[in-house]
Amino acid sequence: MKELISVIYSLVIVFLLYSCESNDLGDNLTIFEGDRLEDRVIVYCTGYSLSSCKGGIYVVPNYEEHYDEKGNYAEYVENASSDDKWVIATTIRTIEQKRNYWIINKNFSLQGNDCDELNCDSIIRTNVIGPLGAQQFESRLAELKISLKF
């Protein structure tokens, strides 16, 4: 009986660990997904379990943009693509159904920093361009010579 209970607990733990999915974009950047489309955010991963991201610092949208003042979803990641240097992403503002465009420079690291004492969000923000409209986004891609597509 104890063996059966151990097996059941093991299955529950594995299920809980895999209930949130992540999609690696490289350099600790990950699309973190939950059960709903509106859960999708890009995070700088700070916690791993079984080689999968299990938590991190909001990048796009940031925490304040992801939720409104009532705690409802306000913005989420629709698409993202990455290469060795860049991540591009689109987000959807839920109320307006407005699409925003983002460019993330992957040339930063938070490893070795104590984010409880240091404002790591300010480091992240200096490497995020957006929100942009479609024309601004295309102009910045050309200016930065980024050839990524969704």
mmCIF file of C-alpha atoms in Angstrom:
data_model
loop_
_atom_site.group_PDB
_atom_site.id
_atom_site.type_symbol
_atom_site.label_atom_id
_atom_site.label_comp_id
_atom_site.label_asym_id
_atom_site.label_seq_id
_atom_site.Cartn_x
_atom_site.Cartn_y
_atom_site.Cartn_z
ATOM 1 C CA MET A 1 0.000 0.000 0.000
ATOM 2 C CA LYS A 2 2.844 2.420 0.833
ATOM 3 C CA GLU A 3 4.393 1.726 -2.572
ATOM 4 C CA LEU A 4 1.124 2.596 -4.305
ATOM 5 C CA ILE A 5 0.864 5.852 -2.358
ATOM 6 C CA SER A 6 4.481 6.692 -3.264
ATOM 7 C CA VAL A 7 3.760 6.064 -6.947
ATOM 8 C CA ILE A 8 0.636 8.251 -6.797
ATOM 9 C CA TYR A 9 2.551 11.078 -5.079
ATOM 10 C CA SER A 10 5.311 10.798 -7.675
ATOM 11 C CA LEU A 11 2.803 11.047 -10.521
ATOM 12 C CA VAL A 12 1.144 14.085 -8.912
ATOM 13 C CA ILE A 13 4.511 15.835 -8.510
ATOM 14 C CA VAL A 14 5.476 15.129 -12.128
ATOM 15 C CA PHE A 15 2.080 16.424 -13.290
ATOM 16 C CA LEU A 16 2.480 19.621 -11.264
ATOM 17 C CA LEU A 17 5.989 20.212 -12.587
ATOM 18 C CA TYR A 18 4.801 19.916 -16.174
ATOM 19 C CA SER A 19 1.474 21.772 -15.839
ATOM 20 C CA CYS A 20 3.225 25.002 -16.873
ATOM 21 C CA GLU A 21 5.137 24.743 -20.100
ATOM 22 C CA SER A 22 8.084 26.779 -21.216
ATOM 23 C CA ASN A 23 9.502 27.519 -24.642
ATOM 24 C CA ASP A 24 13.215 28.350 -24.537
ATOM 25 C CA LEU A 25 14.271 31.448 -26.488
ATOM 26 C CA GLY A 26 17.923 31.228 -25.410
ATOM 27 C CA ASP A 27 20.066 33.118 -22.897
ATOM 28 C CA ASN A 28 17.636 32.412 -20.019
ATOM 29 C CA LEU A 29 14.717 33.983 -21.900
ATOM 30 C CA THR A 30 11.669 31.750 -22.032
ATOM 31 C CA ILE A 31 8.030 31.921 -23.045
ATOM 32 C CA PHE A 32 6.268 30.833 -19.882
ATOM 33 C CA GLU A 33 2.854 29.324 -20.545
ATOM 34 C CA GLY A 34 0.051 28.259 -18.249
ATOM 35 C CA ASP A 35 -3.343 26.749 -18.905
ATOM 36 C CA ARG A 36 -4.718 29.807 -20.707
ATOM 37 C CA LEU A 37 -3.525 31.731 -23.737
ATOM 38 C CA GLU A 38 -3.543 34.884 -21.600
ATOM 39 C CA ASP A 39 -0.924 33.315 -19.270
ATOM 40 C CA ARG A 40 1.819 33.604 -21.916
ATOM 41 C CA VAL A 41 4.708 35.894 -20.946
ATOM 42 C CA ILE A 42 8.410 36.070 -21.698
ATOM 43 C CA VAL A 43 10.473 35.743 -18.538
ATOM 44 C CA TYR A 44 14.142 35.836 -17.658
ATOM 45 C CA CYS A 45 14.284 32.372 -16.112
ATOM 46 C CA THR A 46 15.642 32.223 -12.566
ATOM 47 C CA GLY A 47 14.281 28.836 -11.502
ATOM 48 C CA TYR A 48 14.714 25.499 -13.248
ATOM 49 C CA SER A 49 13.323 22.055 -12.519
ATOM 50 C CA LEU A 50 14.164 19.057 -14.663
ATOM 51 C CA SER A 51 15.817 21.389 -17.225
ATOM 52 C CA SER A 52 12.621 23.385 -17.664
ATOM 53 C CA CYS A 53 11.967 26.958 -16.551
ATOM 54 C CA LYS A 54 9.694 27.083 -13.520
ATOM 55 C CA GLY A 55 9.876 30.777 -12.648
ATOM 56 C CA GLY A 56 11.497 34.054 -13.498
ATOM 57 C CA ILE A 57 11.357 37.804 -13.866
ATOM 58 C CA TYR A 58 8.781 39.242 -16.265
ATOM 59 C CA VAL A 59 10.290 40.672 -19.455
ATOM 60 C CA VAL A 60 7.409 41.064 -21.957
ATOM 61 C CA PRO A 61 4.901 42.088 -20.896
ATOM 62 C CA ASN A 62 6.221 43.216 -17.532
ATOM 63 C CA TYR A 63 4.149 42.319 -14.477
ATOM 64 C CA GLU A 64 2.261 45.622 -14.427
ATOM 65 C CA GLU A 65 1.359 45.240 -18.111
ATOM 66 C CA HIS A 66 0.326 41.581 -17.787
ATOM 67 C CA TYR A 67 -2.398 42.329 -15.229
ATOM 68 C CA ASP A 68 -4.776 45.237 -14.803
ATOM 69 C CA GLU A 69 -5.504 46.932 -11.461
ATOM 70 C CA LYS A 70 -8.165 44.297 -10.695
ATOM 71 C CA GLY A 71 -5.802 41.386 -11.306
ATOM 72 C CA ASN A 72 -7.320 40.430 -14.679
ATOM 73 C CA TYR A 73 -5.178 39.651 -17.700
ATOM 74 C CA ALA A 74 -4.367 42.827 -19.623
ATOM 75 C CA GLU A 75 -1.631 41.782 -22.084
ATOM 76 C CA TYR A 76 -0.064 38.492 -23.175
ATOM 77 C CA VAL A 77 2.487 37.177 -25.680
ATOM 78 C CA GLU A 78 0.989 36.147 -28.989
ATOM 79 C CA ASN A 79 4.168 35.213 -30.924
ATOM 80 C CA ALA A 80 7.908 35.206 -30.389
ATOM 81 C CA SER A 81 10.969 34.289 -32.387
ATOM 82 C CA SER A 82 14.663 34.372 -31.502
ATOM 83 C CA ASP A 83 18.187 34.007 -32.783
ATOM 84 C CA ASP A 84 21.569 34.306 -31.048
ATOM 85 C CA LYS A 85 21.256 38.061 -30.435
ATOM 86 C CA TRP A 86 17.584 39.010 -30.451
ATOM 87 C CA VAL A 87 14.033 38.073 -29.526
ATOM 88 C CA ILE A 88 11.104 39.618 -31.319
ATOM 89 C CA ALA A 89 7.596 39.308 -29.952
ATOM 90 C CA THR A 90 4.036 40.432 -30.392
ATOM 91 C CA THR A 91 1.638 40.930 -27.528
ATOM 92 C CA ILE A 92 -2.095 41.438 -27.446
ATOM 93 C CA ARG A 93 -3.772 44.003 -25.174
ATOM 94 C CA THR A 94 -6.902 42.105 -24.173
ATOM 95 C CA ILE A 95 -9.393 44.957 -23.750
ATOM 96 C CA GLU A 96 -8.500 46.855 -26.921
ATOM 97 C CA GLN A 97 -7.393 43.764 -28.886
ATOM 98 C CA LYS A 98 -4.375 45.889 -29.813
ATOM 99 C CA ARG A 99 -1.174 44.250 -31.051
ATOM 100 C CA ASN A 100 2.137 45.577 -29.713
ATOM 101 C CA TYR A 101 5.587 44.684 -31.046
ATOM 102 C CA TRP A 102 8.759 44.169 -29.011
ATOM 103 C CA ILE A 103 12.482 43.691 -29.610
ATOM 104 C CA ILE A 104 14.663 42.217 -26.866
ATOM 105 C CA ASN A 105 18.445 42.445 -27.010
ATOM 106 C CA LYS A 106 19.749 39.203 -25.475
ATOM 107 C CA ASN A 107 23.139 40.760 -24.638
ATOM 108 C CA PHE A 108 22.621 40.863 -20.859
ATOM 109 C CA SER A 109 22.805 38.522 -17.915
ATOM 110 C CA LEU A 110 21.459 38.636 -14.396
ATOM 111 C CA GLN A 111 23.575 35.735 -13.165
ATOM 112 C CA GLY A 112 25.570 36.667 -10.115
ATOM 113 C CA ASN A 113 23.227 39.559 -9.276
ATOM 114 C CA ASP A 114 21.077 39.549 -6.158
ATOM 115 C CA CYS A 115 17.786 40.737 -7.610
ATOM 116 C CA ASP A 116 16.367 41.212 -4.124
ATOM 117 C CA GLU A 117 18.937 43.960 -3.494
ATOM 118 C CA LEU A 118 19.550 45.152 -7.070
ATOM 119 C CA ASN A 119 16.705 46.298 -9.303
ATOM 120 C CA CYS A 120 17.108 43.653 -12.010
ATOM 121 C CA ASP A 121 14.005 44.960 -13.776
ATOM 122 C CA SER A 122 15.944 48.111 -14.717
ATOM 123 C CA ILE A 123 18.659 45.948 -16.341
ATOM 124 C CA ILE A 124 15.997 44.086 -18.303
ATOM 125 C CA ARG A 125 14.173 47.285 -19.353
ATOM 126 C CA THR A 126 17.349 48.756 -20.877
ATOM 127 C CA ASN A 127 17.393 45.761 -23.251
ATOM 128 C CA VAL A 128 13.718 45.863 -24.280
ATOM 129 C CA ILE A 129 12.446 48.053 -27.098
ATOM 130 C CA GLY A 130 8.687 48.508 -27.093
ATOM 131 C CA PRO A 131 5.830 48.613 -27.170
ATOM 132 C CA LEU A 132 5.990 49.561 -30.826
ATOM 133 C CA GLY A 133 3.436 49.876 -33.602
ATOM 134 C CA ALA A 134 3.852 47.768 -36.741
ATOM 135 C CA GLN A 135 5.618 50.485 -38.787
ATOM 136 C CA GLN A 136 7.952 51.444 -35.925
ATOM 137 C CA PHE A 137 8.748 47.763 -35.417
ATOM 138 C CA GLU A 138 9.646 47.210 -39.084
ATOM 139 C CA SER A 139 11.805 50.358 -39.081
ATOM 140 C CA ARG A 140 13.694 49.263 -35.960
ATOM 141 C CA LEU A 141 14.236 45.762 -37.377
ATOM 142 C CA ALA A 142 15.760 47.300 -40.509
ATOM 143 C CA GLU A 143 17.827 49.778 -38.487
ATOM 144 C CA LEU A 144 19.204 47.014 -36.229
ATOM 145 C CA LYS A 145 19.628 44.613 -39.188
ATOM 146 C CA ILE A 146 17.446 41.960 -37.539
ATOM 147 C CA SER A 147 16.167 39.386 -40.044
ATOM 148 C CA LEU A 148 13.913 37.409 -37.690
ATOM 149 C CA LYS A 149 10.368 36.590 -38.781
ATOM 150 C CA PHE A 150 7.388 35.158 -36.913
#
